[in-house]
Amino acid sequence: MARLLSPRATAIRRILARMSSTPDTRFIPRFRRRLATLLAVLSALPFCLAAESLPIVTQRLGDVTETPVYSAPATVVAHHTPRIAAEIDARIVDLPVAVGDRVDVGTPLAQLDCARAEAALAVARGEVERSAAQQRFAAAQLERARDLTRSKSISEELLDQRRSELAAARADQVVRAEQVRLAEIDVDRCVLRSPIAGVVTRRHASIGDYATRGSPVVDLVESVGQEVSVALRDEQTATLRQAQNMRFTSNGAEYAVELRALLPQVDSTTRTREARLRFVDAVADPGTAGRLVWQGQGRLLPAIYLVRRNGVLGVFVREQDTARFVALPDAQDGRPAAITLAADTLLIDDGRQRLNDGDAVRSVDTE
């Protein structure tokens, strides 16, 4: 373009110089003709330049975009991890399980010395029999008092006393019966049984130790119902809600999982929210550490295809023979950008840096 304009510019400079040095009025008509010719050439020049299209290389958008993949550290947690403790004060006489043993619901875990509890039960049952005898005697006394009252042999006050004695005997029998039930519970607690199907993970006591109420004896972990626990940031939480393919990975193994719950509580220190995921098929052992990996929705465009125009990041696409700038407001320098254009959109690769919106373009073959 500089070479095209230089002859005309030289002519204009010569004409202006002659006008300034030669104030001949006969020169003005010829100057006007030359100036008109120059303006005509210059006015036609943009159309000539516009007709020249810029060479570009395009790629199909679906061939360069990627599905976003996210991950976060995760741990497998058991559904139940009970610590079995003694419920009576007694000496341990047997521990039939060892660490690593699998147990079912009701499996005996420890046997406590039950002599004291059994003696207390026998005493309670004796008290029930004594209370029953007192109740029978009080009932007979009341019946005799009623007969004597009919013959006016005793006063109404004595009759009321016999009624009160019978009521007290009945109440005492109820108390004695409950004492028997409590003693039976203590006898039943002489044997510690597993409340779940799981595995013994620890023994806190040995045979001969004296266990008190609340002292731990055996730890268990449930063998079913494990879940994956993961702490997520806010942006990760949003993508996990919409994810379809989620898996827990650990030591090369992968387990399919699905979201069960997002806790409605944010940790004030880490600013994260806990999510719980259940296993779909195979399960990992409790305590296994790994990563939760999931695929987000939409597509990500690598950052190398982004260009900046008028302070906004975006991409150039080809529409017929024209370059169009598509702004991506959420894009950031050096990071993949989310894009919602159709997969068959022609993305301009080579030549994009010198383009402006609306430029004429033509595709060229690349080896």
Short mmCIF file of C-alpha atoms in Angstrom, two decimals:
data_model
loop_
_atom_site.label_atom_id
_atom_site.label_comp_id
_atom_site.label_asym_id
_atom_site.label_seq_id
_atom_site.Cartn_x
_atom_site.Cartn_y
_atom_site.Cartn_z
CA MET A 1 0.00 0.00 0.00
CA ALA A 2 2.93 2.38 0.69
CA ARG A 3 4.34 1.72 -2.80
CA LEU A 4 0.91 2.39 -4.34
CA LEU A 5 0.49 5.74 -2.60
CA SER A 6 4.06 7.07 -2.99
CA PRO A 7 3.81 8.27 -6.68
CA ARG A 8 0.61 10.15 -6.04
CA ALA A 9 1.97 11.65 -2.86
CA THR A 10 5.06 12.81 -4.74
CA ALA A 11 2.87 14.39 -7.41
CA ILE A 12 0.83 16.23 -4.79
CA ARG A 13 3.95 17.55 -3.13
CA ARG A 14 5.26 18.79 -6.49
CA ILE A 15 1.98 20.51 -7.32
CA LEU A 16 1.84 22.20 -3.94
CA ALA A 17 5.43 23.35 -4.33
CA ARG A 18 4.74 24.83 -7.75
CA MET A 19 1.64 26.60 -6.43
CA SER A 20 3.61 28.17 -3.63
CA SER A 21 6.50 29.21 -5.89
CA THR A 22 4.54 30.17 -9.06
CA PRO A 23 1.45 32.27 -8.40
CA ASP A 24 0.23 31.73 -11.99
CA THR A 25 -3.55 31.54 -12.21
CA ARG A 26 -3.25 29.47 -15.41
CA PHE A 27 -1.91 26.64 -13.33
CA ILE A 28 -5.03 26.29 -11.17
CA PRO A 29 -7.28 24.40 -13.69
CA ARG A 30 -4.56 21.84 -14.39
CA PHE A 31 -4.03 21.40 -10.63
CA ARG A 32 -7.70 20.79 -10.10
CA ARG A 33 -7.74 18.07 -12.79
CA ARG A 34 -4.74 16.31 -11.26
CA LEU A 35 -6.22 16.58 -7.76
CA ALA A 36 -9.53 15.09 -8.94
CA THR A 37 -7.69 12.18 -10.53
CA LEU A 38 -5.74 11.57 -7.34
CA LEU A 39 -8.88 11.59 -5.19
CA ALA A 40 -10.55 9.10 -7.53
CA VAL A 41 -7.61 6.74 -7.22
CA LEU A 42 -7.53 7.04 -3.44
CA SER A 43 -11.28 6.48 -3.13
CA ALA A 44 -11.03 3.28 -5.14
CA LEU A 45 -8.09 2.00 -3.12
CA PRO A 46 -10.08 0.67 -0.07
CA PHE A 47 -12.27 -1.44 -2.34
CA CYS A 48 -9.21 -2.94 -3.92
CA LEU A 49 -7.70 -3.72 -0.53
CA ALA A 50 -11.00 -5.09 0.84
CA ALA A 51 -11.18 -7.54 -1.99
CA GLU A 52 -7.95 -9.14 -0.77
CA SER A 53 -8.83 -11.87 1.81
CA LEU A 54 -6.43 -12.97 4.53
CA PRO A 55 -5.16 -16.58 4.55
CA ILE A 56 -6.16 -18.64 7.59
CA VAL A 57 -6.16 -22.21 8.84
CA THR A 58 -9.28 -23.50 10.62
CA GLN A 59 -10.01 -26.43 12.87
CA ARG A 60 -13.27 -28.05 13.86
CA LEU A 61 -14.10 -26.82 17.38
CA GLY A 62 -15.07 -30.29 18.58
CA ASP A 63 -11.58 -31.57 17.67
CA VAL A 64 -9.72 -29.14 19.95
CA THR A 65 -12.02 -28.78 22.96
CA GLU A 66 -11.83 -31.05 25.97
CA THR A 67 -14.28 -32.30 28.57
CA PRO A 68 -13.45 -30.64 31.91
CA VAL A 69 -12.14 -33.10 34.51
CA TYR A 70 -12.00 -32.24 38.21
CA SER A 71 -10.52 -34.08 41.19
CA ALA A 72 -10.15 -33.71 44.95
CA PRO A 73 -8.56 -35.76 47.77
CA ALA A 74 -11.03 -38.23 49.27
CA THR A 75 -11.20 -40.94 51.94
CA VAL A 76 -13.38 -44.00 52.41
CA VAL A 77 -15.27 -43.92 55.70
CA ALA A 78 -17.24 -46.71 57.34
CA HIS A 79 -20.94 -46.38 58.00
CA HIS A 80 -20.54 -47.57 61.60
CA THR A 81 -17.41 -47.91 63.76
CA PRO A 82 -18.74 -48.88 67.21
CA ARG A 83 -16.56 -49.12 70.30
CA ILE A 84 -18.00 -51.91 72.41
CA ALA A 85 -17.76 -51.12 76.13
CA ALA A 86 -18.63 -53.00 79.30
CA GLU A 87 -22.03 -52.21 80.82
CA ILE A 88 -21.44 -53.81 84.22
CA ASP A 89 -18.52 -53.90 86.64
CA ALA A 90 -16.95 -57.34 86.31
CA ARG A 91 -13.76 -59.19 85.45
CA ILE A 92 -13.18 -60.36 81.87
CA VAL A 93 -13.07 -64.16 81.76
CA ASP A 94 -12.98 -64.73 77.98
CA LEU A 95 -12.18 -62.81 74.75
CA PRO A 96 -13.06 -65.17 71.88
CA VAL A 97 -12.24 -62.71 69.05
CA ALA A 98 -8.95 -61.35 67.74
CA VAL A 99 -8.08 -58.33 65.64
CA GLY A 100 -9.07 -58.96 62.03
CA ASP A 101 -11.80 -61.48 62.83
CA ARG A 102 -15.08 -61.04 61.00
CA VAL A 103 -18.19 -61.08 63.14
CA ASP A 104 -21.92 -61.13 62.52
CA VAL A 105 -24.74 -59.51 64.43
CA GLY A 106 -24.94 -61.19 67.85
CA THR A 107 -21.48 -62.77 67.78
CA PRO A 108 -20.02 -62.93 71.36
CA LEU A 109 -17.06 -60.58 71.73
CA ALA A 110 -16.26 -60.90 75.45
CA GLN A 111 -17.47 -62.85 78.50
CA LEU A 112 -17.56 -61.12 81.90
CA ASP A 113 -17.70 -62.80 85.30
CA CYS A 114 -21.43 -63.03 85.92
CA ALA A 115 -21.50 -64.42 89.47
CA ARG A 116 -22.42 -61.11 91.09
CA ALA A 117 -25.10 -60.31 88.51
CA GLU A 118 -26.64 -63.76 88.81
CA ALA A 119 -26.71 -63.47 92.60
CA ALA A 120 -28.43 -60.10 92.34
CA LEU A 121 -31.02 -61.69 90.04
CA ALA A 122 -31.69 -64.47 92.53
CA VAL A 123 -32.18 -61.91 95.32
CA ALA A 124 -34.57 -59.91 93.17
CA ARG A 125 -36.64 -62.97 92.37
CA GLY A 126 -36.82 -63.83 96.09
CA GLU A 127 -38.06 -60.32 96.82
CA VAL A 128 -40.81 -60.82 94.26
CA GLU A 129 -41.98 -63.99 96.01
CA ARG A 130 -41.95 -62.25 99.39
CA SER A 131 -43.90 -59.33 97.98
CA ALA A 132 -46.44 -61.70 96.47
CA ALA A 133 -46.94 -63.38 99.85
CA GLN A 134 -47.45 -59.98 101.52
CA GLN A 135 -50.00 -59.08 98.87
CA ARG A 136 -51.95 -62.29 99.46
CA PHE A 137 -51.91 -61.70 103.22
CA ALA A 138 -53.08 -58.08 102.77
CA ALA A 139 -55.90 -59.24 100.51
CA ALA A 140 -57.05 -61.79 103.12
CA GLN A 141 -56.91 -59.18 105.88
CA LEU A 142 -59.06 -56.83 103.82
CA GLU A 143 -61.65 -59.51 103.14
CA ARG A 144 -61.87 -60.34 106.87
CA ALA A 145 -62.21 -56.67 107.74
CA ARG A 146 -65.12 -56.35 105.33
CA ASP A 147 -66.91 -59.28 107.00
CA LEU A 148 -66.39 -57.74 110.42
CA THR A 149 -67.62 -54.39 109.19
CA ARG A 150 -70.93 -55.92 108.16
CA SER A 151 -71.41 -57.17 111.74
CA LYS A 152 -70.32 -53.81 113.13
CA SER A 153 -67.38 -55.50 114.90
CA ILE A 154 -64.71 -53.08 113.57
CA SER A 155 -64.71 -49.45 112.59
CA GLU A 156 -64.58 -47.99 109.09
CA GLU A 157 -61.17 -46.58 109.94
CA LEU A 158 -59.72 -50.08 110.37
CA LEU A 159 -61.28 -51.15 107.06
CA ASP A 160 -59.57 -48.24 105.30
CA GLN A 161 -56.29 -49.27 106.85
CA ARG A 162 -56.64 -52.80 105.42
CA ARG A 163 -57.34 -51.31 101.96
CA SER A 164 -54.18 -49.18 102.15
CA GLU A 165 -52.09 -52.20 103.18
CA LEU A 166 -53.30 -54.13 100.12
CA ALA A 167 -52.57 -51.22 97.78
CA ALA A 168 -49.06 -50.86 99.22
CA ALA A 169 -48.44 -54.61 98.80
CA ARG A 170 -49.48 -54.45 95.16
CA ALA A 171 -47.22 -51.44 94.49
CA ASP A 172 -44.32 -53.19 96.20
CA GLN A 173 -44.81 -56.22 93.98
CA VAL A 174 -44.56 -54.01 90.86
CA VAL A 175 -41.29 -52.55 92.14
CA ARG A 176 -39.89 -56.02 92.90
CA ALA A 177 -40.82 -57.22 89.41
CA GLU A 178 -38.94 -54.30 87.82
CA GLN A 179 -35.92 -55.08 89.98
CA VAL A 180 -35.97 -58.60 88.59
CA ARG A 181 -36.03 -57.19 85.05
CA LEU A 182 -33.04 -54.94 85.79
CA ALA A 183 -31.12 -57.86 87.26
CA GLU A 184 -31.88 -59.94 84.16
CA ILE A 185 -30.52 -57.13 81.97
CA ASP A 186 -27.27 -57.12 83.96
CA VAL A 187 -26.98 -60.89 83.55
CA ASP A 188 -27.50 -60.51 79.80
CA ARG A 189 -24.77 -57.84 79.75
CA CYS A 190 -22.25 -60.34 81.05
CA VAL A 191 -21.73 -61.26 77.39
CA LEU A 192 -20.71 -58.46 75.00
CA ARG A 193 -22.18 -59.11 71.54
CA SER A 194 -21.55 -57.50 68.18
CA PRO A 195 -24.31 -55.08 67.08
CA ILE A 196 -23.17 -55.14 63.44
CA ALA A 197 -21.63 -57.36 60.78
CA GLY A 198 -18.05 -56.22 60.54
CA VAL A 199 -14.43 -56.74 61.51
CA VAL A 200 -12.61 -56.46 64.83
CA THR A 201 -10.10 -53.61 64.53
CA ARG A 202 -8.80 -53.38 68.11
CA ARG A 203 -8.91 -55.04 71.52
CA HIS A 204 -8.62 -52.66 74.46
CA ALA A 205 -8.54 -55.32 77.19
CA SER A 206 -7.29 -58.80 77.93
CA ILE A 207 -8.53 -61.80 79.88
CA GLY A 208 -8.29 -61.06 83.60
CA ASP A 209 -8.74 -57.31 83.28
CA TYR A 210 -11.43 -55.75 85.44
CA ALA A 211 -13.90 -53.88 83.26
CA THR A 212 -15.97 -51.04 84.62
CA ARG A 213 -19.11 -49.58 83.12
CA GLY A 214 -18.19 -47.61 80.00
CA SER A 215 -14.63 -48.92 79.63
CA PRO A 216 -13.92 -49.98 76.00
CA VAL A 217 -13.23 -53.62 75.29
CA VAL A 218 -13.38 -54.12 71.49
CA ASP A 219 -13.51 -51.82 68.43
CA LEU A 220 -15.43 -52.83 65.30
CA VAL A 221 -15.82 -51.46 61.79
CA GLU A 222 -18.81 -52.27 59.63
CA SER A 223 -17.97 -54.28 56.52
CA VAL A 224 -20.80 -52.85 54.39
CA GLY A 225 -22.17 -49.39 53.71
CA GLN A 226 -18.84 -47.60 53.18
CA GLU A 227 -18.95 -44.11 51.70
CA VAL A 228 -16.49 -41.69 50.14
CA SER A 229 -15.95 -38.44 52.04
CA VAL A 230 -14.52 -35.42 50.19
CA ALA A 231 -14.09 -31.73 51.08
CA LEU A 232 -14.97 -29.39 48.19
CA ARG A 233 -14.65 -25.71 47.43
CA ASP A 234 -17.68 -23.79 46.22
CA GLU A 235 -16.77 -23.99 42.53
CA GLN A 236 -16.12 -27.73 42.84
CA THR A 237 -19.46 -28.23 44.55
CA ALA A 238 -21.29 -26.63 41.62
CA THR A 239 -19.60 -28.91 39.08
CA LEU A 240 -20.11 -32.04 41.19
CA ARG A 241 -23.87 -31.42 41.35
CA GLN A 242 -24.04 -31.59 37.54
CA ALA A 243 -21.46 -34.34 37.00
CA GLN A 244 -22.42 -37.62 35.39
CA ASN A 245 -19.27 -39.74 35.55
CA MET A 246 -17.84 -39.95 39.07
CA ARG A 247 -15.25 -42.41 40.34
CA PHE A 248 -12.98 -42.95 43.33
CA THR A 249 -9.40 -43.86 42.45
CA SER A 250 -6.76 -45.34 44.75
CA ASN A 251 -3.52 -47.18 43.95
CA GLY A 252 -4.57 -47.72 40.34
CA ALA A 253 -8.02 -49.09 41.21
CA GLU A 254 -11.21 -47.28 40.22
CA TYR A 255 -14.64 -47.51 41.86
CA ALA A 256 -17.85 -46.06 40.46
CA VAL A 257 -19.62 -43.79 42.94
CA GLU A 258 -22.68 -41.56 43.03
CA LEU A 259 -23.48 -38.46 45.05
CA ARG A 260 -25.59 -39.14 48.14
CA ALA A 261 -25.50 -35.86 50.04
CA LEU A 262 -23.86 -32.46 50.32
CA LEU A 263 -23.66 -31.34 53.93
CA PRO A 264 -25.40 -27.99 54.56
CA GLN A 265 -22.39 -26.74 56.52
CA VAL A 266 -19.21 -24.93 55.45
CA ASP A 267 -16.01 -25.37 57.44
CA SER A 268 -15.07 -21.92 58.72
CA THR A 269 -11.33 -22.70 58.55
CA THR A 270 -10.94 -24.39 55.16
CA ARG A 271 -14.02 -22.84 53.50
CA THR A 272 -14.98 -26.25 52.18
CA ARG A 273 -18.13 -28.34 52.24
CA GLU A 274 -18.19 -32.10 52.81
CA ALA A 275 -19.82 -34.36 50.25
CA ARG A 276 -20.72 -38.01 50.77
CA LEU A 277 -20.81 -40.48 47.88
CA ARG A 278 -21.93 -44.11 47.89
CA PHE A 279 -20.31 -46.94 45.94
CA VAL A 280 -22.28 -48.27 42.98
CA ASP A 281 -20.77 -51.77 42.67
CA ALA A 282 -17.43 -52.74 44.17
CA VAL A 283 -16.42 -51.01 47.40
CA ALA A 284 -13.08 -49.96 48.87
CA ASP A 285 -12.03 -50.74 52.42
CA PRO A 286 -12.68 -48.14 55.13
CA GLY A 287 -9.76 -45.78 55.60
CA THR A 288 -8.59 -46.04 51.98
CA ALA A 289 -7.17 -42.73 50.75
CA GLY A 290 -7.43 -41.66 47.13
CA ARG A 291 -9.00 -39.06 44.87
CA LEU A 292 -12.50 -38.37 43.69
CA VAL A 293 -12.51 -37.72 39.93
CA TRP A 294 -15.50 -36.43 38.00
CA GLN A 295 -16.29 -35.01 34.57
CA GLY A 296 -18.06 -31.69 34.30
CA GLN A 297 -20.57 -30.68 31.68
CA GLY A 298 -19.74 -28.50 28.68
CA ARG A 299 -16.44 -28.16 26.85
CA LEU A 300 -13.15 -26.40 27.58
CA LEU A 301 -11.07 -24.62 24.93
CA PRO A 302 -7.28 -24.58 25.44
CA ALA A 303 -5.90 -21.15 26.27
CA ILE A 304 -3.65 -21.04 23.17
CA TYR A 305 -6.67 -20.30 20.97
CA LEU A 306 -7.72 -17.20 22.92
CA VAL A 307 -7.08 -13.70 21.55
CA ARG A 308 -7.83 -10.31 23.05
CA ARG A 309 -9.76 -7.63 21.20
CA ASN A 310 -10.83 -4.34 22.80
CA GLY A 311 -9.79 -5.68 26.19
CA VAL A 312 -11.99 -8.80 25.93
CA LEU A 313 -10.80 -12.38 25.49
CA GLY A 314 -12.46 -14.52 22.85
CA VAL A 315 -11.94 -16.57 19.70
CA PHE A 316 -12.20 -16.05 15.97
CA VAL A 317 -14.51 -18.32 14.00
CA ARG A 318 -15.14 -18.50 10.29
CA GLU A 319 -18.61 -17.70 8.98
CA GLN A 320 -18.52 -18.34 5.23
CA ASP A 321 -15.67 -16.03 4.09
CA THR A 322 -15.72 -13.70 7.11
CA ALA A 323 -13.89 -13.81 10.44
CA ARG A 324 -16.16 -13.28 13.45
CA PHE A 325 -14.89 -12.51 16.94
CA VAL A 326 -16.82 -14.37 19.65
CA ALA A 327 -16.25 -12.90 23.11
CA LEU A 328 -15.85 -15.21 26.12
CA PRO A 329 -16.50 -12.95 29.14
CA ASP A 330 -15.52 -15.59 31.73
CA ALA A 331 -12.23 -16.49 30.05
CA GLN A 332 -8.93 -15.85 31.84
CA ASP A 333 -5.41 -15.51 30.47
CA GLY A 334 -3.51 -18.78 30.48
CA ARG A 335 -6.49 -20.93 31.54
CA PRO A 336 -8.85 -23.10 29.47
CA ALA A 337 -12.13 -21.34 28.78
CA ALA A 338 -15.64 -22.76 28.80
CA ILE A 339 -17.27 -22.49 25.38
CA THR A 340 -20.81 -23.30 24.25
CA LEU A 341 -20.46 -23.04 20.46
CA ALA A 342 -21.46 -26.01 18.32
CA ALA A 343 -18.87 -28.74 17.85
CA ASP A 344 -18.80 -28.24 14.06
CA THR A 345 -17.94 -24.53 14.34
CA LEU A 346 -14.81 -23.64 12.32
CA LEU A 347 -12.29 -22.21 14.75
CA ILE A 348 -9.58 -20.02 13.21
CA ASP A 349 -6.15 -21.23 14.31
CA ASP A 350 -3.28 -19.93 12.17
CA GLY A 351 -3.70 -16.28 11.26
CA ARG A 352 -5.99 -15.34 14.13
CA GLN A 353 -3.57 -12.86 15.70
CA ARG A 354 -3.79 -10.35 12.81
CA LEU A 355 -7.57 -10.57 12.36
CA ASN A 356 -10.30 -8.13 13.27
CA ASP A 357 -14.01 -8.78 13.40
CA GLY A 358 -15.47 -8.76 9.88
CA ASP A 359 -12.22 -9.33 7.96
CA ALA A 360 -12.47 -11.30 4.73
CA VAL A 361 -10.64 -14.62 5.01
CA ARG A 362 -9.82 -17.65 2.94
CA SER A 363 -8.72 -21.09 4.10
CA VAL A 364 -5.40 -22.47 2.95
CA ASP A 365 -4.14 -26.01 3.04
CA THR A 366 -1.43 -26.95 5.53
CA GLU A 367 1.00 -29.80 5.20
#
